[in-house]
Coordinates of C-alpha atoms in Angstrom, one line a residue:
M330 CA 67.2 98.1 -7.8
R331 CA 67.1 101.8 -6.7
A332 CA 68.1 104.3 -9.3
P333 CA 71.4 106.0 -8.4
R334 CA 71.3 109.6 -7.5
S335 CA 74.0 112.2 -6.8
N336 CA 75.1 113.0 -3.3
L337 CA 74.4 116.6 -3.9
S338 CA 70.8 115.9 -4.8
R339 CA 70.3 113.8 -1.7
R340 CA 71.9 116.4 0.5
T341 CA 69.9 119.2 -1.0
I342 CA 66.6 117.4 -0.4
N343 CA 67.3 116.7 3.2
Q344 CA 68.8 120.1 3.8
H345 CA 65.7 121.8 2.4
N346 CA 63.6 120.1 5.1
S347 CA 64.9 122.6 7.7
Q348 CA 64.1 125.5 5.5
T349 CA 60.5 124.6 4.4
D350 CA 58.0 127.4 3.9
P351 CA 56.3 128.0 7.3
S352 CA 53.0 128.1 5.5
Q353 CA 53.4 124.4 4.7
P354 CA 52.2 122.1 7.5
V355 CA 54.7 119.3 6.7
S356 CA 58.1 119.2 5.0
P357 CA 59.3 116.8 2.3
P358 CA 60.4 113.4 3.6
V359 CA 63.9 112.4 4.3
V360 CA 65.2 110.7 1.1
D361 CA 68.7 109.8 2.3
L362 CA 69.8 107.7 5.2
P363 CA 73.6 107.3 5.0
I364 CA 75.0 104.1 6.6
N365 CA 78.7 103.8 6.9
T366 CA 80.0 100.7 5.1
H367 CA 83.6 99.4 4.8
D368 CA 85.1 100.0 1.4
S369 CA 87.7 97.2 1.3
G370 CA 88.7 93.8 2.7
F371 CA 86.5 91.1 4.0
Y372 CA 83.7 93.4 5.0
D373 CA 83.8 95.4 1.7
G374 CA 80.3 96.9 1.3
F375 CA 79.1 95.8 4.8
A376 CA 78.3 97.9 7.9
R377 CA 80.7 96.3 10.3
A378 CA 78.8 97.9 13.3
V379 CA 76.0 95.5 12.3
A380 CA 77.7 92.5 10.8
I381 CA 80.3 91.8 13.5
P382 CA 78.0 92.1 16.6
G383 CA 75.4 90.0 14.9
K384 CA 77.9 87.2 14.1
I385 CA 79.3 87.4 17.7
I386 CA 75.9 87.1 19.3
V387 CA 74.9 84.1 17.1
T388 CA 78.3 82.4 17.7
L389 CA 77.9 82.8 21.5
I390 CA 74.5 81.2 21.3
I391 CA 76.0 78.2 19.4
L392 CA 79.0 77.9 21.8
W393 CA 76.7 78.1 24.8
A394 CA 74.5 75.3 23.5
I395 CA 77.5 73.1 22.5
F396 CA 79.8 73.4 25.4
F397 CA 77.3 74.1 28.3
P398 CA 74.3 71.9 27.3
V399 CA 73.1 71.2 30.9
S400 CA 73.4 74.9 31.9
A401 CA 71.7 75.9 28.6
M402 CA 68.8 73.6 29.1
E403 CA 68.3 74.7 32.7
T404 CA 68.4 78.4 31.7
L405 CA 65.9 77.8 28.9
E406 CA 63.5 76.0 31.3
V407 CA 63.7 78.9 33.8
A408 CA 63.1 81.4 30.9
N409 CA 60.2 79.4 29.7
S410 CA 58.4 79.6 33.1
T411 CA 59.3 83.2 33.9
I412 CA 60.3 85.6 31.0
I413 CA 57.9 84.1 28.4
A414 CA 55.0 83.9 30.8
A415 CA 55.6 87.5 31.9
F416 CA 55.4 88.8 28.4
S417 CA 52.6 86.7 27.1
G418 CA 50.2 89.6 27.2
W419 CA 52.6 91.8 25.3
Y420 CA 52.7 89.3 22.4
V421 CA 48.9 88.8 22.3
Y422 CA 48.0 92.5 22.3
L423 CA 50.8 93.5 19.9
V424 CA 49.6 91.0 17.2
A425 CA 46.0 92.2 17.7
A426 CA 47.3 95.8 17.1
L427 CA 49.1 94.7 13.9
I428 CA 45.9 93.2 12.5
L429 CA 44.1 96.5 13.2
V430 CA 46.7 98.7 11.7
C431 CA 47.1 96.7 8.5
G432 CA 43.3 96.5 8.0
G433 CA 42.9 100.2 8.5
L434 CA 45.7 101.1 6.0
A435 CA 44.2 98.8 3.3
L436 CA 40.5 99.7 3.8
V437 CA 40.8 103.5 4.0
P438 CA 40.6 104.7 0.4
Q439 CA 43.2 107.4 0.7
T440 CA 45.9 105.3 2.3
G441 CA 45.1 102.1 0.3
S442 CA 45.7 103.9 -3.0
L443 CA 49.2 105.0 -2.1
R444 CA 51.9 103.1 -4.1
I445 CA 55.0 101.4 -2.7
G446 CA 57.3 103.1 -5.1
P447 CA 57.1 105.9 -7.6
A448 CA 53.7 106.6 -9.2
G449 CA 52.8 104.4 -12.1
E450 CA 55.7 102.0 -11.6
A451 CA 54.8 98.4 -12.6
P452 CA 55.5 95.5 -10.2
E453 CA 58.8 93.6 -10.8
F454 CA 57.2 90.1 -10.5
S455 CA 54.0 88.6 -11.9
R456 CA 51.2 87.9 -9.3
F457 CA 51.8 84.1 -9.6
S458 CA 55.5 84.4 -8.8
W459 CA 54.8 87.0 -6.1
F460 CA 52.3 84.8 -4.4
S461 CA 54.6 81.8 -4.8
M462 CA 57.5 83.6 -3.1
L463 CA 55.2 85.0 -0.4
F464 CA 53.9 81.5 0.4
G465 CA 57.2 79.6 0.1
A466 CA 59.3 82.0 2.2
G467 CA 56.6 82.7 4.7
I468 CA 55.0 79.5 6.0
G469 CA 55.6 76.7 3.6
I470 CA 57.6 74.4 5.9
G471 CA 55.5 75.0 9.0
M472 CA 52.3 74.5 7.0
L473 CA 53.5 71.0 5.9
T474 CA 54.2 70.1 9.5
Y475 CA 51.1 71.6 11.0
S476 CA 48.6 71.0 8.2
T477 CA 47.7 67.7 10.0
G478 CA 49.6 68.3 13.3
E479 CA 47.7 71.3 14.6
P480 CA 44.1 70.3 13.8
L481 CA 44.9 66.9 15.4
A482 CA 46.5 68.5 18.4
H483 CA 43.5 70.8 19.0
F484 CA 41.1 67.9 18.2
A485 CA 42.7 66.3 21.3
N486 CA 43.1 69.4 23.5
N487 CA 41.9 73.0 23.2
P488 CA 40.4 75.6 25.5
D489 CA 36.8 74.2 25.0
I490 CA 38.0 70.7 25.9
I491 CA 40.0 72.0 28.9
R492 CA 36.8 73.7 30.2
G493 CA 34.9 70.5 29.7
N494 CA 32.5 72.0 27.1
V495 CA 33.3 69.2 24.5
E496 CA 34.9 65.8 24.7
A497 CA 38.4 65.3 23.4
V498 CA 38.8 63.4 20.1
S499 CA 35.1 63.6 19.3
A500 CA 33.0 65.0 16.5
E501 CA 32.0 67.9 18.7
A502 CA 35.7 68.9 19.2
V503 CA 36.4 69.4 15.5
R504 CA 34.7 72.8 15.2
S505 CA 36.7 74.4 18.0
A506 CA 39.9 72.7 16.8
Y507 CA 39.6 74.5 13.5
M508 CA 38.7 77.8 15.1
W509 CA 42.0 77.9 17.0
T510 CA 44.0 76.5 14.1
F511 CA 42.8 79.3 11.8
L512 CA 43.5 81.9 14.5
H513 CA 47.1 80.9 14.6
W514 CA 47.6 80.6 10.8
G515 CA 45.4 83.5 9.8
F516 CA 45.7 87.3 9.9
G517 CA 47.9 87.3 13.0
A518 CA 50.7 85.7 11.1
W519 CA 50.4 87.5 7.8
C520 CA 49.6 90.9 9.2
T521 CA 52.8 90.7 11.2
Y522 CA 54.7 90.0 8.1
A523 CA 52.7 92.6 6.1
L524 CA 53.3 95.4 8.6
V525 CA 57.0 94.9 8.8
G526 CA 57.3 94.6 5.0
L527 CA 55.2 97.7 4.4
A528 CA 57.1 99.8 7.0
I529 CA 60.4 98.9 5.2
G530 CA 59.2 98.8 1.6
Y531 CA 57.2 102.0 1.7
V532 CA 60.1 104.2 2.7
S533 CA 62.7 102.2 0.8
H534 CA 60.9 102.3 -2.6
R535 CA 59.2 105.7 -2.3
R536 CA 62.1 107.5 -0.7
N537 CA 65.1 105.6 -1.9
L538 CA 66.2 104.7 1.7
P539 CA 68.3 101.5 2.2
L540 CA 66.3 98.3 2.2
T541 CA 66.9 97.5 5.8
I542 CA 65.1 97.5 9.1
R543 CA 66.3 100.8 10.4
S544 CA 64.9 102.7 7.4
S545 CA 61.4 101.8 8.6
L546 CA 61.9 104.0 11.7
A547 CA 63.2 107.1 9.7
P548 CA 59.7 108.6 9.6
L549 CA 59.9 109.0 13.4
F550 CA 63.6 109.5 14.0
G551 CA 65.0 110.9 10.7
R552 CA 68.7 110.6 9.9
S553 CA 69.6 109.8 13.5
M554 CA 68.9 106.2 12.4
S555 CA 72.2 106.3 10.5
G556 CA 74.1 106.0 13.8
F557 CA 74.2 103.7 16.9
A558 CA 70.4 103.4 17.3
G559 CA 70.1 102.2 13.7
H560 CA 73.0 99.7 14.1
A561 CA 71.3 98.3 17.2
V562 CA 67.9 97.9 15.5
D563 CA 69.6 96.0 12.6
V564 CA 71.6 93.7 14.9
V565 CA 68.4 92.8 16.8
A566 CA 66.7 92.0 13.5
V567 CA 69.6 89.8 12.4
V568 CA 69.6 87.8 15.6
A569 CA 65.7 87.5 15.5
T570 CA 65.9 86.3 11.9
I571 CA 68.4 83.6 12.6
L572 CA 66.4 82.3 15.6
G573 CA 63.1 82.5 13.8
V574 CA 64.4 80.6 10.8
A575 CA 66.0 78.1 13.1
V576 CA 62.6 77.1 14.4
T577 CA 61.4 76.6 10.8
M578 CA 64.5 74.6 9.9
G579 CA 64.1 72.5 13.0
L580 CA 60.6 71.5 12.1
G581 CA 61.5 71.0 8.5
V582 CA 64.6 68.8 9.3
Q583 CA 62.5 66.6 11.7
Q584 CA 59.8 66.1 9.1
F585 CA 62.4 65.6 6.3
V586 CA 64.1 62.8 8.3
A587 CA 60.7 61.3 9.2
G588 CA 59.9 61.2 5.5
L589 CA 63.1 59.5 4.6
H590 CA 62.4 56.9 7.3
R591 CA 58.9 56.4 5.8
I592 CA 60.2 55.7 2.3
G593 CA 62.6 53.1 3.6
M594 CA 65.9 54.9 4.0
G595 CA 66.8 53.1 7.2
D596 CA 65.7 52.7 10.8
W597 CA 68.9 54.5 12.0
L598 CA 67.2 57.8 11.0
M599 CA 64.8 57.7 14.0
S600 CA 65.2 57.2 17.7
D601 CA 62.9 56.8 20.7
A602 CA 61.9 60.2 22.0
G603 CA 61.1 58.8 25.4
D604 CA 57.3 59.6 25.3
G605 CA 56.3 56.7 23.0
T606 CA 57.0 58.6 19.8
M607 CA 59.9 58.6 17.4
T608 CA 62.2 61.5 16.7
A609 CA 65.1 62.2 14.3
S610 CA 68.4 60.7 15.5
A611 CA 71.5 62.9 16.0
A612 CA 73.2 61.3 13.0
A613 CA 70.2 61.9 10.8
I614 CA 70.0 65.6 11.9
V615 CA 73.6 66.2 11.1
I616 CA 73.4 64.6 7.6
A617 CA 70.1 66.3 6.8
L618 CA 71.6 69.7 7.8
L619 CA 74.7 69.1 5.6
V620 CA 72.5 68.3 2.6
L621 CA 69.8 71.0 3.1
V622 CA 72.0 73.9 4.2
G623 CA 74.5 73.0 1.5
A624 CA 71.8 73.2 -1.2
S625 CA 70.4 76.4 0.4
T626 CA 73.8 78.1 0.4
L627 CA 74.3 77.3 -3.3
S628 CA 70.8 78.7 -4.1
A629 CA 71.6 81.8 -2.1
L630 CA 74.7 82.4 -4.2
S631 CA 72.4 82.6 -7.3
G632 CA 70.3 85.4 -5.8
V633 CA 66.5 86.2 -5.5
G634 CA 65.8 86.6 -9.2
R635 CA 66.9 83.0 -10.1
G636 CA 67.2 80.3 -7.5
I637 CA 64.6 81.6 -5.1
K638 CA 62.1 82.5 -7.8
W639 CA 62.3 79.1 -9.6
L640 CA 62.3 77.1 -6.4
S641 CA 59.2 79.0 -5.2
N642 CA 57.4 78.2 -8.4
I643 CA 58.3 74.5 -8.0
N644 CA 57.0 74.7 -4.4
M645 CA 53.7 76.1 -5.4
T646 CA 53.2 73.6 -8.2
L647 CA 54.0 70.6 -5.9
S648 CA 51.8 72.1 -3.1
F649 CA 48.8 72.3 -5.4
G650 CA 49.3 68.8 -6.6
L651 CA 49.4 67.5 -3.0
L652 CA 46.4 69.6 -2.1
A653 CA 44.5 68.2 -5.1
L654 CA 45.2 64.7 -3.8
F655 CA 43.7 65.4 -0.4
A656 CA 40.7 67.1 -2.0
T657 CA 39.9 64.2 -4.4
V658 CA 41.1 61.0 -2.6
G659 CA 40.8 62.3 0.9
A660 CA 38.0 64.1 2.8
G661 CA 37.0 66.4 0.0
F662 CA 33.4 67.2 1.1
F663 CA 34.3 67.1 4.8
G664 CA 37.2 69.5 4.1
L665 CA 34.9 71.9 2.3
Q666 CA 32.6 71.9 5.3
L667 CA 35.5 72.5 7.7
L668 CA 36.7 75.3 5.5
G669 CA 33.4 77.1 5.4
I670 CA 32.5 76.7 9.1
G671 CA 36.1 77.3 10.2
I672 CA 36.3 80.6 8.3
W673 CA 33.0 81.7 9.7
D674 CA 34.0 80.8 13.3
Y675 CA 37.4 82.4 12.8
V676 CA 36.0 85.7 11.5
T677 CA 33.2 86.0 14.0
T678 CA 35.5 85.2 17.0
L679 CA 38.6 87.0 15.8
P680 CA 38.2 90.2 17.9
A681 CA 37.5 88.2 21.1
N682 CA 40.1 85.5 20.6
S683 CA 42.8 88.0 19.5
L684 CA 42.4 89.8 22.8
T685 CA 41.9 86.8 25.1
L686 CA 44.6 86.4 27.7
F687 CA 44.1 83.5 30.0
A688 CA 45.1 84.1 33.6
R689 CA 45.9 81.7 36.5
D690 CA 43.1 81.6 39.1
G691 CA 44.4 78.8 41.3
S692 CA 42.4 76.1 39.6
E693 CA 43.6 73.2 37.6
T694 CA 41.5 74.5 34.6
G695 CA 43.0 78.0 34.8
D696 CA 46.6 76.7 34.9
A697 CA 45.9 74.4 31.9
L698 CA 44.4 77.3 29.9
V699 CA 47.5 79.5 30.6
Q700 CA 49.8 76.6 29.7
W701 CA 47.9 75.9 26.5
Q702 CA 48.1 79.6 25.4
L703 CA 51.9 79.7 26.2
D704 CA 52.4 76.5 24.2
W705 CA 50.4 77.6 21.2
S706 CA 49.3 81.2 20.8
V707 CA 52.2 82.9 22.5
F708 CA 54.6 80.5 20.7
Y709 CA 53.1 81.4 17.3
W710 CA 53.0 85.1 17.9
A711 CA 56.7 85.1 18.9
W712 CA 57.5 82.9 15.9
W713 CA 55.8 85.2 13.5
I714 CA 57.5 88.2 15.1
A715 CA 61.0 86.5 15.0
F716 CA 60.3 85.5 11.4
A717 CA 59.1 89.0 10.5
P718 CA 62.5 90.8 9.8
F719 CA 63.3 88.0 7.3
V720 CA 59.9 87.6 5.7
G721 CA 59.1 91.4 5.9
M722 CA 62.4 92.3 4.2
F723 CA 61.9 89.7 1.6
I724 CA 58.3 90.8 0.9
A725 CA 59.4 94.4 0.8
R726 CA 62.1 93.4 -1.8
I727 CA 59.6 91.7 -4.1
S728 CA 56.6 94.1 -3.7
R729 CA 57.8 97.3 -5.2
G730 CA 55.2 99.0 -7.5
R731 CA 52.1 97.6 -5.7
T732 CA 49.5 99.8 -3.9
I733 CA 49.1 99.5 -0.1
R734 CA 45.7 97.9 -0.6
E735 CA 46.9 95.3 -3.1
Y736 CA 49.9 94.7 -0.9
V737 CA 48.0 94.1 2.3
F738 CA 45.3 92.0 0.6
G739 CA 47.9 90.0 -1.2
V740 CA 50.2 89.4 1.8
A741 CA 47.5 89.0 4.5
L742 CA 44.5 87.5 2.7
V743 CA 45.7 85.2 -0.1
P744 CA 48.4 83.2 1.9
A745 CA 46.0 83.0 4.9
M746 CA 43.3 81.5 2.7
M747 CA 45.9 79.0 1.3
C748 CA 46.8 77.9 4.8
F749 CA 43.1 77.5 5.7
I750 CA 42.4 75.4 2.6
W751 CA 45.5 73.2 3.2
M752 CA 44.6 72.6 6.8
A753 CA 40.9 72.0 6.0
F754 CA 41.7 69.3 3.4
A755 CA 44.9 67.7 4.9
G756 CA 43.9 68.0 8.5
G757 CA 40.3 67.2 7.7
T758 CA 41.4 64.0 6.0
A759 CA 43.4 62.9 9.1
I760 CA 40.5 63.7 11.5
E761 CA 37.9 61.9 9.3
L762 CA 40.2 58.8 9.2
E763 CA 40.4 58.9 13.0
L764 CA 36.6 59.5 13.5
S765 CA 35.7 56.7 11.1
G766 CA 38.0 54.3 12.8
A767 CA 40.0 53.6 9.7
A768 CA 43.2 55.0 11.3
E769 CA 42.7 53.1 14.5
G770 CA 44.6 55.8 16.4
R771 CA 47.8 55.5 14.3
I772 CA 47.7 59.1 13.1
L773 CA 47.1 60.5 16.6
A774 CA 49.8 58.3 18.0
A775 CA 52.4 59.5 15.5
G776 CA 54.7 62.4 16.3
I777 CA 53.8 65.7 14.8
S778 CA 56.6 65.5 12.2
D779 CA 55.3 62.1 11.1
Q780 CA 51.5 62.7 11.1
L781 CA 51.3 63.8 7.5
Y782 CA 53.1 60.6 6.4
A783 CA 50.9 58.6 8.7
T784 CA 47.8 60.1 7.1
L785 CA 49.1 59.1 3.6
A786 CA 49.9 55.6 4.9
V787 CA 46.3 55.1 6.0
L788 CA 44.7 56.9 3.1
L789 CA 46.6 55.2 0.2
S790 CA 47.9 51.8 -0.8
P791 CA 51.5 51.1 0.3
E792 CA 52.9 51.8 -3.2
A793 CA 50.9 55.0 -3.7
A794 CA 51.8 56.2 -0.1
W795 CA 55.5 55.6 -0.9
V796 CA 55.3 57.7 -4.1
V797 CA 53.4 60.6 -2.5
S798 CA 55.6 60.5 0.6
S799 CA 58.6 60.8 -1.6
L800 CA 57.0 63.9 -3.3
V801 CA 56.4 65.4 0.2
V802 CA 60.1 64.9 1.0
V803 CA 61.0 66.7 -2.2
L804 CA 58.6 69.5 -1.4
L805 CA 60.0 69.8 2.1
M806 CA 63.5 70.0 0.7
T807 CA 62.5 72.8 -1.8
Y808 CA 60.7 74.7 1.0
L809 CA 63.6 74.4 3.3
V810 CA 66.1 75.5 0.6
T811 CA 63.8 78.5 -0.3
S812 CA 63.4 79.6 3.3
V813 CA 67.0 79.3 4.3
D814 CA 68.5 80.8 1.2
S815 CA 66.0 83.7 1.4
A816 CA 67.0 84.2 5.1
I817 CA 70.7 84.2 4.3
L818 CA 70.3 86.8 1.5
I819 CA 68.1 89.0 3.8
V820 CA 70.7 88.8 6.6
N821 CA 73.4 89.9 4.2
T822 CA 71.1 92.7 2.9
I823 CA 70.7 94.0 6.4
N824 CA 74.5 93.7 7.0
G825 CA 75.1 95.4 3.6
A826 CA 73.1 98.5 4.5
G827 CA 70.3 97.5 2.2
E828 CA 72.3 96.3 -0.8
D829 CA 71.9 92.8 -2.0
E830 CA 74.4 92.8 -4.8
G831 CA 78.2 92.4 -4.8
T832 CA 80.6 89.9 -3.3
R833 CA 78.9 88.2 -0.5
R834 CA 80.1 84.6 -0.9
Y835 CA 82.1 84.2 2.3
H836 CA 79.3 85.8 4.4
I837 CA 76.7 83.6 2.7
L838 CA 78.8 80.6 3.7
F839 CA 79.1 81.9 7.3
W840 CA 75.4 82.3 7.8
G841 CA 74.7 78.9 6.2
V842 CA 77.1 77.2 8.6
A843 CA 75.8 79.3 11.6
L844 CA 72.2 78.3 10.9
S845 CA 73.1 74.6 10.7
F846 CA 75.0 74.8 14.0
V847 CA 72.1 76.7 15.8
V848 CA 69.6 74.1 14.6
G849 CA 71.8 71.1 15.1
S850 CA 73.0 72.0 18.6
M851 CA 69.5 72.9 19.8
L852 CA 67.8 69.9 18.3
I853 CA 70.4 67.5 19.8
L854 CA 70.4 69.5 23.1
G855 CA 66.6 69.5 23.8
G856 CA 64.7 69.0 20.5
I857 CA 62.4 71.6 19.0
D858 CA 61.4 72.8 22.4
A859 CA 64.9 74.2 23.0
I860 CA 64.8 76.1 19.7
R861 CA 61.2 77.3 20.4
I862 CA 62.1 78.8 23.8
T863 CA 65.3 80.4 22.5
M864 CA 63.3 81.9 19.6
I865 CA 60.6 83.3 21.9
I866 CA 63.2 85.0 24.0
G867 CA 65.1 86.3 21.0
A868 CA 61.9 87.7 19.5
L869 CA 61.2 89.9 22.5
P870 CA 63.6 92.8 21.6
F871 CA 62.4 92.8 18.0
S872 CA 58.8 92.9 19.1
M873 CA 59.6 96.3 20.6
V874 CA 60.9 97.4 17.2
V875 CA 57.8 96.1 15.5
A876 CA 55.6 98.2 17.9
V877 CA 57.6 101.4 16.9
M878 CA 57.3 100.4 13.2
C879 CA 53.5 100.6 13.6
V880 CA 53.7 104.2 14.7
A881 CA 56.3 105.0 12.0
I882 CA 54.3 103.7 9.1
L883 CA 51.2 105.4 10.3
K884 CA 53.1 108.7 10.5
A885 CA 54.7 108.2 7.1
V886 CA 51.4 107.5 5.4
I887 CA 49.4 110.2 7.1
H888 CA 52.1 112.8 6.4
D889 CA 52.3 111.8 2.8
L890 CA 48.5 112.4 2.5
I891 CA 49.0 115.8 4.0
R892 CA 51.9 116.5 1.6
K893 CA 49.8 115.5 -1.4
H894 CA 47.0 117.8 -0.3
H895 CA 49.4 120.7 -0.1
G896 CA 51.5 119.9 -3.2
V897 CA 54.6 118.9 -1.3
P898 CA 56.5 116.0 -2.9
T899 CA 56.2 112.5 -1.3
T900 CA 58.8 110.4 -3.3
A901 CA 62.5 110.8 -3.9
E902 CA 62.0 111.4 -7.6
A903 CA 59.3 114.0 -7.0
C904 CA 61.5 115.8 -4.4
E905 CA 64.3 116.1 -7.0
E906 CA 62.0 117.6 -9.6
W907 CA 60.4 119.9 -7.0
L908 CA 63.8 121.2 -5.8
E909 CA 64.9 121.7 -9.4
E910 CA 61.8 123.8 -10.1
N911 CA 62.1 125.8 -6.9
K912 CA 66.0 126.1 -7.3
R913 CA 66.6 125.4 -3.6
P914 CA 70.1 126.2 -2.2
A915 CA 72.5 123.3 -1.5
D916 CA 74.4 124.6 1.4
L917 CA 72.0 124.3 4.3
E918 CA 72.2 122.2 7.4
P919 CA 70.8 118.6 7.4
S920 CA 67.4 118.1 8.9
Q921 CA 65.9 115.4 11.1
S922 CA 62.5 115.7 9.3
S923 CA 60.7 112.6 8.3

């Protein structure tokens, strides 16, 4: 937690910014960003200007989906064909810029050596716990669903297949399938999280600003972020977080129910989706949400240092166990080949693929390429951006004390490599079983939520498949609980002006119930597609905030390097010492300096 400092000290530091020696090219940073919070009642400790609008918007989305389902679905379909398509280029180029900025900050020696916090401060968590929490909160659920689902989907259809360069479901299609899979689960995802987390954590831990989204923009806008503009930024972040987590929950709930069905918990759990596949029934969705959100809410009440930390460690242990099974019993050598070739293809094609934007040219092929990109790349970029306020805040909370270089490599490289390994071995096993004829099309024919279990059913004996599928169900549950309770805590941290301690019980309960209603209503309304479209639209406002965050963190880092060169303090603690030594007056006007 941040060390408390006197109001006089904070005021003096910021007041001095307007009176800096003209010979200095840059003033000390803003080290105080006051946010009005209520001091009594139900919203004690909360910024009501953020908490109430956020709750109203999410509640309206729920009521819209429940009471006007036909209108909601029609609106979503129109949005899918107009708004999302119109902004597809924005999502593609923004994510490419995030990769470039993160790489530059980490690789430049001067910026990479800057610490997220006071000089010499040790990190709060060990590297293993840090990586576990990064992995579990970031992509754990989606990785379980897509570890087999995405390689198989691109094995059957990807841009090379659409162009007619390779045949679908053939050995030649495997290489391009992994190139596109790694593109979606690589640096694009993790640099989005890393940039948002760095923009927040850098100013929060170095300058003692509140651990909230608006603080990341203080290097550009100074203390003006204390007012309406800051409230609006935080509200947008809260709504994006709820919708981003709703997609993850929707995927997790469907796979959780499919797993329960696989281990014999009853045929009532599944229903015909109408396209030849099975999907979770309405009753199963409701019961699963009651169990999972209930467990998540209880875990959230225990806080990040206990429930989330231990659940994340359990997640990582079970994940490694399942990965070892695919590596030893499944396609171990084939998986290694896919991993090596996939990484090579991913790295060598990353600049071109990151900047590729398919356009309609009036041909069937052109239309198919555009639709493929909307269904996959644009969906992912929007998902990562919607997930970024939650994951970025969470990463910022647990990354104090690390250098920018260690932070970026840890957040962007290590989890991406884990996703690649997972998809190479799990997805490679599924593809090899299909190519060899052992699966006889059963894995490809299964719904995406059931493909991991279908792979286990083909690979193992019935008894062993039941045991491992049961472990996957447990792993899914712990991943779901970790992600949801982390999201609830982060939303309350944003609403609480950066504070994550104190009485938050009723608000934790509200967000747990709200998440379950968002997911349940959307899944029953139109399945995961309804949540996906809602999330992509909801991510659009926050994507604008992310773009400004890029500029803000670059300015903050560059100005700190200039400050260090000229002996101007760059951290809150150093500012206090410097002001004491220089005996600056305490009765000057506040500054907007960053």
